[in-house]
């Protein structure tokens, strides 16, 4: 038995079958003709022209090589991987080997055995669901996603206990039908467990988009979304990067699907987490929509890259090309009269619950210390970035920092360590590994 991808000979609604059918195989005779046949799902107008694969790899950062491990149980194109409390990796969603959404068959990778196992229960999500590990070990799903899946399955935000498969919905989300291609960011500091959902659009190639931002405090007794300050326009694909001073830079996106109709938004704003306000900052020079991203750099600036517009003109007659220009944004905190605080030395590794001492001639002016996980961004999804507040003491030119003990808050890996002065100006980062 084999699986084969087929298409109708011509496009359009007239060539939909609407039913699952059996098909003969041409060229066979006798018993072969009677016993050999194909069973095909209905031919429909939705896209099924992508094939997932089962391959999985671990990356060795020392050898700079990918090492093949046990393949997944399911073929997945656009899977989402989330690190769980025990260090295992949860894989959800994606399109299978014939381009259909994997029907909630989630699986977990064990780094010790290098093998995958199904979770006990089924839970379905659209592709690229924004899943975040909470401090209590459960998973927060914001409702943000970036593509394929029915509009009435797996779209509700909530808190998911993977072990029991219990899912508690979170109410209050405005523009709940416009969450595709929205962005979700864990607002700094991460200990507060407050999230912002930014923009979004209708399911599929919908022209509809939302100007809403929505905020939810998961530490509240009864968490519920409330609206934050609105964007200027309905925005699909907004990019969001956490800054070392606890602000968030929000930029780009488009009003329509993949920038259709020349709808890229050349605007940027900084969100002030303390004042709950957006303020306009320098406009980007390049439109960014689908397949774009932004990452915080170790010097406190932000890099923007990519974009994949469907068309190159407002009339939608010329095919778009992939954007190869890169922009670097310099936040206002780097334009002050004073230089960035000095930071050097210190250990390259600090265990959870452990401390490390760094050198800074500006130690007396340090007001905040943040451990910021580097971004891993694609398709408006960046669930890795988080800014963790560190307790610290100063003594002369020494700054001693302490990393929290909670392994769900501080996941293993590399981080950028920033100190920030009273004016909100950050140092350049020191790289620190949490083993």
CSV table of C-alpha atoms in Angstrom, one decimal:
chain,number,residue,atom,x,y,z
A,1,UNK,CA,0.0,0.0,0.0
A,2,UNK,CA,1.3,3.4,-0.9
A,3,UNK,CA,0.2,7.1,-0.5
A,4,UNK,CA,0.0,9.1,-3.6
A,5,UNK,CA,-0.7,12.8,-4.1
A,6,UNK,CA,-3.2,13.6,-6.9
A,7,UNK,CA,-4.7,16.8,-8.4
A,8,UNK,CA,-7.8,17.4,-10.6
A,9,UNK,CA,-6.9,18.0,-14.2
A,10,UNK,CA,-8.3,21.5,-14.0
A,11,UNK,CA,-8.9,24.2,-11.3
A,12,UNK,CA,-12.2,25.5,-10.0
A,13,UNK,CA,-15.2,24.4,-8.0
A,14,UNK,CA,-16.5,22.3,-10.9
A,15,UNK,CA,-13.7,19.9,-10.3
A,16,UNK,CA,-14.3,19.3,-6.6
A,17,UNK,CA,-15.5,15.8,-5.9
A,18,UNK,CA,-17.1,16.4,-2.5
A,19,UNK,CA,-16.8,12.7,-1.6
A,20,UNK,CA,-14.2,10.1,-0.8
A,21,UNK,CA,-14.0,7.8,-3.9
A,22,UNK,CA,-12.4,4.7,-5.2
A,23,UNK,CA,-10.2,5.0,-8.3
A,24,UNK,CA,-9.2,2.4,-10.9
A,25,UNK,CA,-5.5,2.1,-11.9
A,26,UNK,CA,-5.1,2.3,-15.7
A,27,UNK,CA,-3.2,-0.3,-17.6
A,28,UNK,CA,-4.1,-3.3,-15.4
A,29,UNK,CA,-6.0,-6.4,-16.6
A,30,UNK,CA,-7.7,-9.4,-15.1
A,31,UNK,CA,-7.4,-10.0,-11.4
A,32,UNK,CA,-4.9,-7.1,-11.0
A,33,UNK,CA,-7.5,-4.7,-12.4
A,34,UNK,CA,-10.1,-6.0,-9.9
A,35,UNK,CA,-7.9,-6.1,-6.8
A,36,UNK,CA,-5.8,-3.0,-7.3
A,37,UNK,CA,-7.4,0.3,-6.7
A,38,UNK,CA,-7.0,3.7,-4.9
A,39,UNK,CA,-9.0,5.3,-2.2
A,40,UNK,CA,-8.9,9.1,-2.4
A,41,UNK,CA,-10.1,11.8,0.0
A,42,UNK,CA,-12.5,14.3,-1.6
A,43,UNK,CA,-10.8,16.8,-4.0
A,44,UNK,CA,-11.4,20.2,-2.5
A,45,UNK,CA,-10.2,23.8,-3.1
A,46,UNK,CA,-8.0,24.0,0.0
A,47,UNK,CA,-4.3,23.7,-0.5
A,48,UNK,CA,-2.7,20.3,0.0
A,49,UNK,CA,0.5,20.8,-1.9
A,50,UNK,CA,3.0,20.4,0.9
A,51,UNK,CA,4.4,17.2,2.2
A,52,UNK,CA,5.6,16.7,5.8
A,53,UNK,CA,8.5,14.4,6.6
A,54,UNK,CA,9.3,12.4,9.8
A,55,UNK,CA,13.0,13.2,10.1
A,56,UNK,CA,14.3,14.7,13.3
A,57,UNK,CA,17.8,15.9,14.2
A,58,UNK,CA,19.7,17.2,17.1
A,59,UNK,CA,22.2,20.0,16.5
A,60,UNK,CA,25.7,19.8,18.0
A,61,UNK,CA,26.9,23.4,18.5
A,62,UNK,CA,30.5,22.3,19.0
A,63,UNK,CA,30.8,20.2,15.9
A,64,UNK,CA,28.3,22.4,14.1
A,65,UNK,CA,26.6,19.4,12.7
A,66,UNK,CA,23.0,18.0,12.6
A,67,UNK,CA,22.8,14.5,14.1
A,68,UNK,CA,19.9,12.4,12.9
A,69,UNK,CA,17.8,10.8,15.7
A,70,UNK,CA,14.7,8.6,15.9
A,71,UNK,CA,12.1,9.9,13.3
A,72,UNK,CA,8.8,11.3,14.5
A,73,UNK,CA,5.7,9.0,14.6
A,74,UNK,CA,4.0,11.5,12.3
A,75,UNK,CA,5.2,13.3,9.2
A,76,UNK,CA,5.0,17.1,10.0
A,77,UNK,CA,5.4,20.1,7.7
A,78,UNK,CA,5.3,23.2,10.0
A,79,UNK,CA,5.5,21.4,13.4
A,80,UNK,CA,5.7,23.4,16.6
A,81,UNK,CA,8.3,22.2,19.2
A,82,UNK,CA,8.0,23.2,22.9
A,83,UNK,CA,10.3,22.2,25.7
A,84,UNK,CA,8.4,20.7,28.6
A,85,UNK,CA,9.1,20.9,32.3
A,86,UNK,CA,11.1,17.6,32.3
A,87,UNK,CA,13.3,18.7,29.4
A,88,UNK,CA,11.5,16.5,26.8
A,89,UNK,CA,10.3,18.1,23.6
A,90,UNK,CA,6.6,18.3,22.6
A,91,UNK,CA,5.8,18.2,18.9
A,92,UNK,CA,2.3,19.3,17.8
A,93,UNK,CA,0.5,20.1,14.5
A,94,UNK,CA,1.9,20.3,11.0
A,95,UNK,CA,0.8,18.8,7.7
A,96,UNK,CA,1.3,15.1,7.0
A,97,UNK,CA,2.9,13.4,4.1
A,98,UNK,CA,-0.1,14.2,1.8
A,99,UNK,CA,-0.6,17.7,3.0
A,100,UNK,CA,-3.4,17.2,5.5
A,101,UNK,CA,-3.4,18.7,9.0
A,102,UNK,CA,-2.1,16.1,11.5
A,103,UNK,CA,-5.3,15.4,13.5
A,104,UNK,CA,-4.1,16.1,17.1
A,105,UNK,CA,-1.6,13.3,17.3
A,106,UNK,CA,1.0,14.9,19.5
A,107,UNK,CA,4.2,13.3,20.4
A,108,UNK,CA,7.2,13.8,22.8
A,109,UNK,CA,10.9,13.4,22.2
A,110,UNK,CA,13.1,12.2,25.0
A,111,UNK,CA,16.7,13.5,24.7
A,112,UNK,CA,17.9,10.7,26.9
A,113,UNK,CA,16.6,7.8,24.8
A,114,UNK,CA,16.6,9.8,21.5
A,115,UNK,CA,13.1,8.4,20.8
A,116,UNK,CA,9.5,9.7,20.2
A,117,UNK,CA,6.3,8.6,21.9
A,118,UNK,CA,2.7,9.7,21.4
A,119,UNK,CA,1.0,11.6,24.2
A,120,UNK,CA,-1.9,9.7,25.7
A,121,UNK,CA,-4.6,12.1,24.4
A,122,UNK,CA,-5.4,13.8,21.2
A,123,UNK,CA,-5.5,17.7,21.1
A,124,UNK,CA,-5.5,19.5,17.8
A,125,UNK,CA,-4.0,22.9,16.9
A,126,UNK,CA,-3.6,24.9,13.7
A,127,UNK,CA,-0.1,25.2,12.4
A,128,UNK,CA,2.4,27.2,14.4
A,129,UNK,CA,0.3,27.6,17.5
A,130,UNK,CA,2.0,29.9,20.0
A,131,UNK,CA,2.7,27.5,23.0
A,132,UNK,CA,4.6,28.8,26.0
A,133,UNK,CA,5.9,26.8,29.0
A,134,UNK,CA,4.5,28.3,32.2
A,135,UNK,CA,6.2,28.5,35.6
A,136,UNK,CA,3.9,25.7,36.9
A,137,UNK,CA,4.9,23.4,34.1
A,138,UNK,CA,1.6,23.7,32.1
A,139,UNK,CA,1.4,25.1,28.6
A,140,UNK,CA,-0.2,28.4,27.7
A,141,UNK,CA,-1.7,28.7,24.2
A,142,UNK,CA,-2.4,32.3,23.3
A,143,UNK,CA,-4.6,31.5,20.2
A,144,UNK,CA,-1.9,32.9,17.9
A,145,UNK,CA,-1.1,30.7,14.9
A,146,UNK,CA,0.2,31.1,11.4
A,147,UNK,CA,-1.8,29.1,9.0
A,148,UNK,CA,-3.4,25.8,8.3
A,149,UNK,CA,-6.3,24.2,10.1
A,150,UNK,CA,-10.1,24.5,10.4
A,151,UNK,CA,-11.4,27.8,11.8
A,152,UNK,CA,-13.5,26.0,14.5
A,153,UNK,CA,-10.9,23.6,15.9
A,154,UNK,CA,-8.0,24.3,18.3
A,155,UNK,CA,-8.4,28.1,18.0
A,156,UNK,CA,-9.5,29.0,21.6
A,157,UNK,CA,-6.7,30.3,23.9
A,158,UNK,CA,-6.2,28.6,27.3
A,159,UNK,CA,-3.9,26.7,29.7
A,160,UNK,CA,-3.1,23.1,28.7
A,161,UNK,CA,-2.0,20.4,31.1
A,162,UNK,CA,-0.2,18.0,28.8
A,163,UNK,CA,-0.2,15.1,31.3
A,164,UNK,CA,-3.9,15.1,32.0
A,165,UNK,CA,-4.9,16.7,28.7
A,166,UNK,CA,-7.2,19.1,30.6
A,167,UNK,CA,-7.6,22.5,28.8
A,168,UNK,CA,-8.9,25.6,30.6
A,169,UNK,CA,-10.1,28.2,28.2
A,170,UNK,CA,-9.2,31.9,28.9
A,171,UNK,CA,-12.1,34.3,28.1
A,172,UNK,CA,-12.1,37.9,27.0
A,173,UNK,CA,-10.1,37.7,23.7
A,174,UNK,CA,-11.2,40.5,21.4
A,175,UNK,CA,-11.2,39.8,17.6
A,176,UNK,CA,-11.1,36.1,18.4
A,177,UNK,CA,-11.8,35.3,14.7
A,178,UNK,CA,-8.8,37.3,13.7
A,179,UNK,CA,-5.9,35.5,15.4
A,180,UNK,CA,-4.2,34.0,12.5
A,181,UNK,CA,-0.8,35.6,11.8
A,182,UNK,CA,-1.0,37.5,15.1
A,183,UNK,CA,2.1,37.7,17.3
A,184,UNK,CA,2.3,36.7,21.0
A,185,UNK,CA,5.1,37.9,23.3
A,186,UNK,CA,5.8,37.1,27.0
A,187,UNK,CA,6.1,40.6,28.4
A,188,UNK,CA,9.2,41.4,30.5
A,189,UNK,CA,10.0,40.5,33.2
A,190,UNK,CA,9.0,36.8,32.6
A,191,UNK,CA,8.3,36.3,36.3
A,192,UNK,CA,5.1,38.3,35.9
A,193,UNK,CA,3.7,35.8,33.4
A,194,UNK,CA,1.8,38.4,31.5
A,195,UNK,CA,1.4,38.0,27.7
A,196,UNK,CA,0.5,40.4,24.9
A,197,UNK,CA,-1.2,39.2,21.7
A,198,UNK,CA,-0.7,41.7,18.8
A,199,UNK,CA,-2.8,42.1,15.7
A,200,UNK,CA,-3.7,39.1,13.5
A,201,UNK,CA,-6.1,38.4,10.6
A,202,UNK,CA,-8.8,36.1,9.3
A,203,UNK,CA,-8.2,32.4,8.6
A,204,UNK,CA,-6.5,31.6,5.4
A,205,UNK,CA,-6.1,34.3,2.7
A,206,UNK,CA,-8.7,36.6,4.4
A,207,UNK,CA,-8.2,40.3,3.8
A,208,UNK,CA,-9.4,41.1,7.3
A,209,UNK,CA,-7.0,42.1,10.0
A,210,UNK,CA,-7.1,43.4,13.6
A,211,UNK,CA,-5.6,46.5,15.1
A,212,UNK,CA,-6.1,45.1,18.6
A,213,UNK,CA,-3.5,44.3,21.3
A,214,UNK,CA,-4.7,42.0,24.1
A,215,UNK,CA,-3.1,41.4,27.4
A,216,UNK,CA,-3.6,38.5,29.9
A,217,UNK,CA,-2.1,38.1,33.4
A,218,UNK,CA,-1.9,34.4,34.0
A,219,UNK,CA,-1.1,35.0,37.7
A,220,UNK,CA,-4.5,36.5,38.3
A,221,UNK,CA,-7.1,34.4,40.2
A,222,UNK,CA,-9.3,34.2,37.1
A,223,UNK,CA,-7.1,35.1,34.0
A,224,UNK,CA,-8.9,37.0,31.3
A,225,UNK,CA,-7.8,39.0,28.3
A,226,UNK,CA,-8.2,42.8,28.3
A,227,UNK,CA,-7.5,45.1,25.4
A,228,UNK,CA,-4.2,46.9,25.4
A,229,UNK,CA,-3.5,50.1,23.4
A,230,UNK,CA,-4.5,49.7,19.8
A,231,UNK,CA,-2.3,49.7,16.7
A,232,UNK,CA,-2.9,52.4,14.0
A,233,UNK,CA,-4.0,49.8,11.5
A,234,UNK,CA,-5.2,46.2,11.3
A,235,UNK,CA,-1.9,44.3,11.2
A,236,UNK,CA,-1.0,40.8,10.1
A,237,UNK,CA,2.6,39.5,10.7
A,238,UNK,CA,3.7,42.2,13.3
A,239,UNK,CA,7.2,41.6,14.6
A,240,UNK,CA,7.9,42.0,18.3
A,241,UNK,CA,11.2,42.0,20.1
A,242,UNK,CA,11.8,42.3,23.9
A,243,UNK,CA,14.3,45.1,24.8
A,244,UNK,CA,16.7,45.0,27.8
A,245,UNK,CA,14.9,47.9,29.4
A,246,UNK,CA,11.6,45.9,29.7
A,247,UNK,CA,10.0,47.6,26.7
A,248,UNK,CA,8.9,45.8,23.5
A,249,UNK,CA,9.6,46.9,19.9
A,250,UNK,CA,6.6,46.2,17.6
A,251,UNK,CA,7.1,46.9,13.9
A,252,UNK,CA,6.0,46.0,10.4
A,253,UNK,CA,3.3,43.7,9.1
A,254,UNK,CA,0.7,44.2,6.5
A,255,UNK,CA,-3.0,45.0,6.5
A,256,UNK,CA,-3.9,42.3,4.0
A,257,UNK,CA,-2.7,38.7,3.5
A,258,UNK,CA,1.0,38.6,2.5
A,259,UNK,CA,1.1,42.3,1.8
A,260,UNK,CA,-1.6,42.0,-0.9
A,261,UNK,CA,-2.7,45.3,-2.5
A,262,UNK,CA,0.6,47.1,-1.4
A,263,UNK,CA,-0.6,46.9,2.2
A,264,UNK,CA,2.7,46.7,4.0
A,265,UNK,CA,2.8,48.9,7.2
A,266,UNK,CA,5.9,51.1,7.5
A,267,UNK,CA,5.4,51.9,11.1
A,268,UNK,CA,7.1,51.0,14.4
A,269,UNK,CA,6.1,51.5,18.0
A,270,UNK,CA,7.6,50.8,21.4
A,271,UNK,CA,5.3,49.3,24.1
A,272,UNK,CA,6.0,50.7,27.6
A,273,UNK,CA,5.1,47.8,29.9
A,274,UNK,CA,4.9,50.1,33.0
A,275,UNK,CA,2.6,52.7,31.5
A,276,UNK,CA,0.7,50.3,29.2
A,277,UNK,CA,1.3,52.7,26.3
A,278,UNK,CA,2.5,52.5,22.7
A,279,UNK,CA,4.6,55.4,21.4
A,280,UNK,CA,5.6,55.9,17.7
A,281,UNK,CA,9.3,55.6,16.9
A,282,UNK,CA,11.3,55.7,13.6
A,283,UNK,CA,9.6,54.1,10.7
A,284,UNK,CA,11.1,51.1,9.1
A,285,UNK,CA,12.4,51.6,5.5
A,286,UNK,CA,11.4,48.1,4.2
A,287,UNK,CA,7.9,46.5,4.2
A,288,UNK,CA,7.8,43.2,6.2
A,289,UNK,CA,5.1,40.6,6.1
A,290,UNK,CA,5.1,36.8,5.7
A,291,UNK,CA,8.4,35.1,6.3
A,292,UNK,CA,9.9,38.1,8.1
A,293,UNK,CA,11.4,38.3,11.6
A,294,UNK,CA,13.2,40.4,14.1
A,295,UNK,CA,15.8,39.5,16.8
A,296,UNK,CA,17.5,41.4,19.6
A,297,UNK,CA,21.2,41.8,19.1
A,298,UNK,CA,23.8,41.5,22.0
A,299,UNK,CA,24.6,45.3,21.6
A,300,UNK,CA,21.0,46.3,22.3
A,301,UNK,CA,19.9,47.0,18.7
A,302,UNK,CA,17.3,44.9,16.8
A,303,UNK,CA,17.8,43.3,13.4
A,304,UNK,CA,14.8,42.9,11.0
A,305,UNK,CA,14.9,40.6,8.0
A,306,UNK,CA,12.9,38.8,5.4
A,307,UNK,CA,9.4,39.3,3.9
A,308,UNK,CA,7.6,37.3,1.2
A,309,UNK,CA,5.0,39.5,-0.5
A,310,UNK,CA,2.5,37.7,-2.7
A,311,UNK,CA,2.6,40.5,-5.3
A,312,UNK,CA,5.0,43.2,-6.2
A,313,UNK,CA,2.4,45.9,-7.2
A,314,UNK,CA,-0.7,47.4,-5.8
A,315,UNK,CA,-2.8,45.9,-8.6
A,316,UNK,CA,-1.7,42.4,-7.7
A,317,UNK,CA,-0.5,41.6,-11.2
A,318,UNK,CA,3.2,41.0,-10.7
A,319,UNK,CA,4.6,38.2,-8.5
A,320,UNK,CA,6.5,39.3,-5.4
A,321,UNK,CA,10.1,38.4,-4.7
A,322,UNK,CA,11.7,37.4,-1.4
A,323,UNK,CA,13.0,40.5,0.5
A,324,UNK,CA,16.8,40.2,1.1
A,325,UNK,CA,17.5,43.6,2.6
A,326,UNK,CA,18.3,43.6,6.3
A,327,UNK,CA,17.6,46.6,8.6
A,328,UNK,CA,19.1,47.4,12.0
A,329,UNK,CA,17.1,49.5,14.4
A,330,UNK,CA,18.8,51.5,17.1
A,331,UNK,CA,16.5,52.1,20.0
A,332,UNK,CA,16.3,55.6,21.7
A,333,UNK,CA,18.2,54.4,24.7
A,334,UNK,CA,21.4,54.3,22.6
A,335,UNK,CA,21.1,57.9,21.6
A,336,UNK,CA,21.6,59.5,25.0
A,337,UNK,CA,24.6,61.5,26.1
A,338,UNK,CA,26.0,58.8,28.2
A,339,UNK,CA,27.7,55.6,26.9
A,340,UNK,CA,26.3,52.2,27.5
A,341,UNK,CA,27.1,50.8,31.0
A,342,UNK,CA,30.3,48.8,31.1
A,343,UNK,CA,30.0,45.0,31.6
A,344,UNK,CA,32.8,42.4,31.3
A,345,UNK,CA,34.3,39.2,32.8
A,346,UNK,CA,32.2,36.9,34.8
A,347,UNK,CA,31.5,33.2,34.4
A,348,UNK,CA,30.2,31.7,31.1
A,349,UNK,CA,28.1,29.2,33.0
A,350,UNK,CA,25.7,29.9,35.9
A,351,UNK,CA,23.5,27.1,37.3
A,352,UNK,CA,19.9,27.7,38.3
A,353,UNK,CA,19.9,29.0,41.8
A,354,UNK,CA,23.6,29.9,41.4
A,355,UNK,CA,25.4,33.3,41.3
A,356,UNK,CA,28.1,34.9,39.1
A,357,UNK,CA,30.1,38.1,39.5
A,358,UNK,CA,30.8,40.4,36.7
A,359,UNK,CA,32.9,43.6,36.4
A,360,UNK,CA,31.5,47.0,35.7
A,361,UNK,CA,32.9,50.4,36.3
A,362,UNK,CA,29.3,51.6,36.3
A,363,UNK,CA,28.2,49.1,38.9
A,364,UNK,CA,26.8,51.8,41.2
A,365,UNK,CA,24.4,53.0,38.5
A,366,UNK,CA,22.9,49.5,37.7
A,367,UNK,CA,19.2,49.4,38.3
A,368,UNK,CA,18.1,46.2,36.5
A,369,UNK,CA,19.7,42.9,35.4
A,370,UNK,CA,18.0,40.9,32.7
A,371,UNK,CA,18.7,37.4,31.3
A,372,UNK,CA,17.3,37.4,27.8
A,373,UNK,CA,16.9,34.2,25.8
A,374,UNK,CA,17.9,34.6,22.2
A,375,UNK,CA,15.1,34.6,19.6
A,376,UNK,CA,14.1,31.6,17.4
A,377,UNK,CA,11.6,33.3,15.1
A,378,UNK,CA,9.5,32.2,12.1
A,379,UNK,CA,6.0,32.8,10.8
A,380,UNK,CA,5.2,35.4,13.5
A,381,UNK,CA,6.1,32.8,16.1
A,382,UNK,CA,8.8,33.4,18.6
A,383,UNK,CA,8.1,31.5,21.8
A,384,UNK,CA,11.7,31.3,22.9
A,385,UNK,CA,12.4,34.9,23.7
A,386,UNK,CA,11.9,35.9,27.3
A,387,UNK,CA,13.5,38.4,29.7
A,388,UNK,CA,14.1,37.1,33.2
A,389,UNK,CA,14.7,39.6,36.1
A,390,UNK,CA,17.8,38.6,38.2
A,391,UNK,CA,18.4,39.6,41.8
A,392,UNK,CA,21.8,41.4,42.1
A,393,UNK,CA,24.1,43.1,44.5
A,394,UNK,CA,26.9,45.6,43.8
A,395,UNK,CA,30.2,46.1,45.5
A,396,UNK,CA,32.7,48.6,44.1
A,397,UNK,CA,33.1,47.6,40.4
A,398,UNK,CA,31.5,44.2,40.9
A,399,UNK,CA,28.0,43.1,40.1
A,400,UNK,CA,26.9,39.7,41.5
A,401,UNK,CA,23.8,38.2,39.9
A,402,UNK,CA,21.6,35.3,41.0
A,403,UNK,CA,19.7,33.1,38.6
A,404,UNK,CA,16.2,31.9,39.7
A,405,UNK,CA,15.8,28.2,40.6
A,406,UNK,CA,12.6,27.5,38.6
A,407,UNK,CA,13.6,25.3,35.6
A,408,UNK,CA,10.3,26.2,33.8
A,409,UNK,CA,11.2,29.9,34.1
A,410,UNK,CA,14.8,29.5,33.3
A,411,UNK,CA,15.1,26.8,30.7
A,412,UNK,CA,18.5,25.3,29.9
A,413,UNK,CA,20.5,27.0,27.2
A,414,UNK,CA,22.4,30.2,26.3
A,415,UNK,CA,21.2,33.7,27.4
A,416,UNK,CA,22.3,37.3,26.9
A,417,UNK,CA,23.0,39.0,30.3
A,418,UNK,CA,22.3,42.8,30.3
A,419,UNK,CA,22.6,45.4,33.0
A,420,UNK,CA,20.6,48.6,32.7
A,421,UNK,CA,21.2,51.9,34.4
A,422,UNK,CA,18.6,54.3,35.8
A,423,UNK,CA,18.1,56.0,32.4
A,424,UNK,CA,17.2,52.7,30.9
A,425,UNK,CA,20.4,52.4,28.9
A,426,UNK,CA,21.6,48.7,28.7
A,427,UNK,CA,25.1,47.4,28.5
A,428,UNK,CA,26.3,45.2,25.8
A,429,UNK,CA,25.4,41.6,26.7
A,430,UNK,CA,27.6,38.9,28.1
A,431,UNK,CA,26.7,35.4,27.0
A,432,UNK,CA,25.8,33.0,29.8
A,433,UNK,CA,24.9,29.4,29.6
A,434,UNK,CA,22.4,27.8,32.0
A,435,UNK,CA,23.2,24.1,32.1
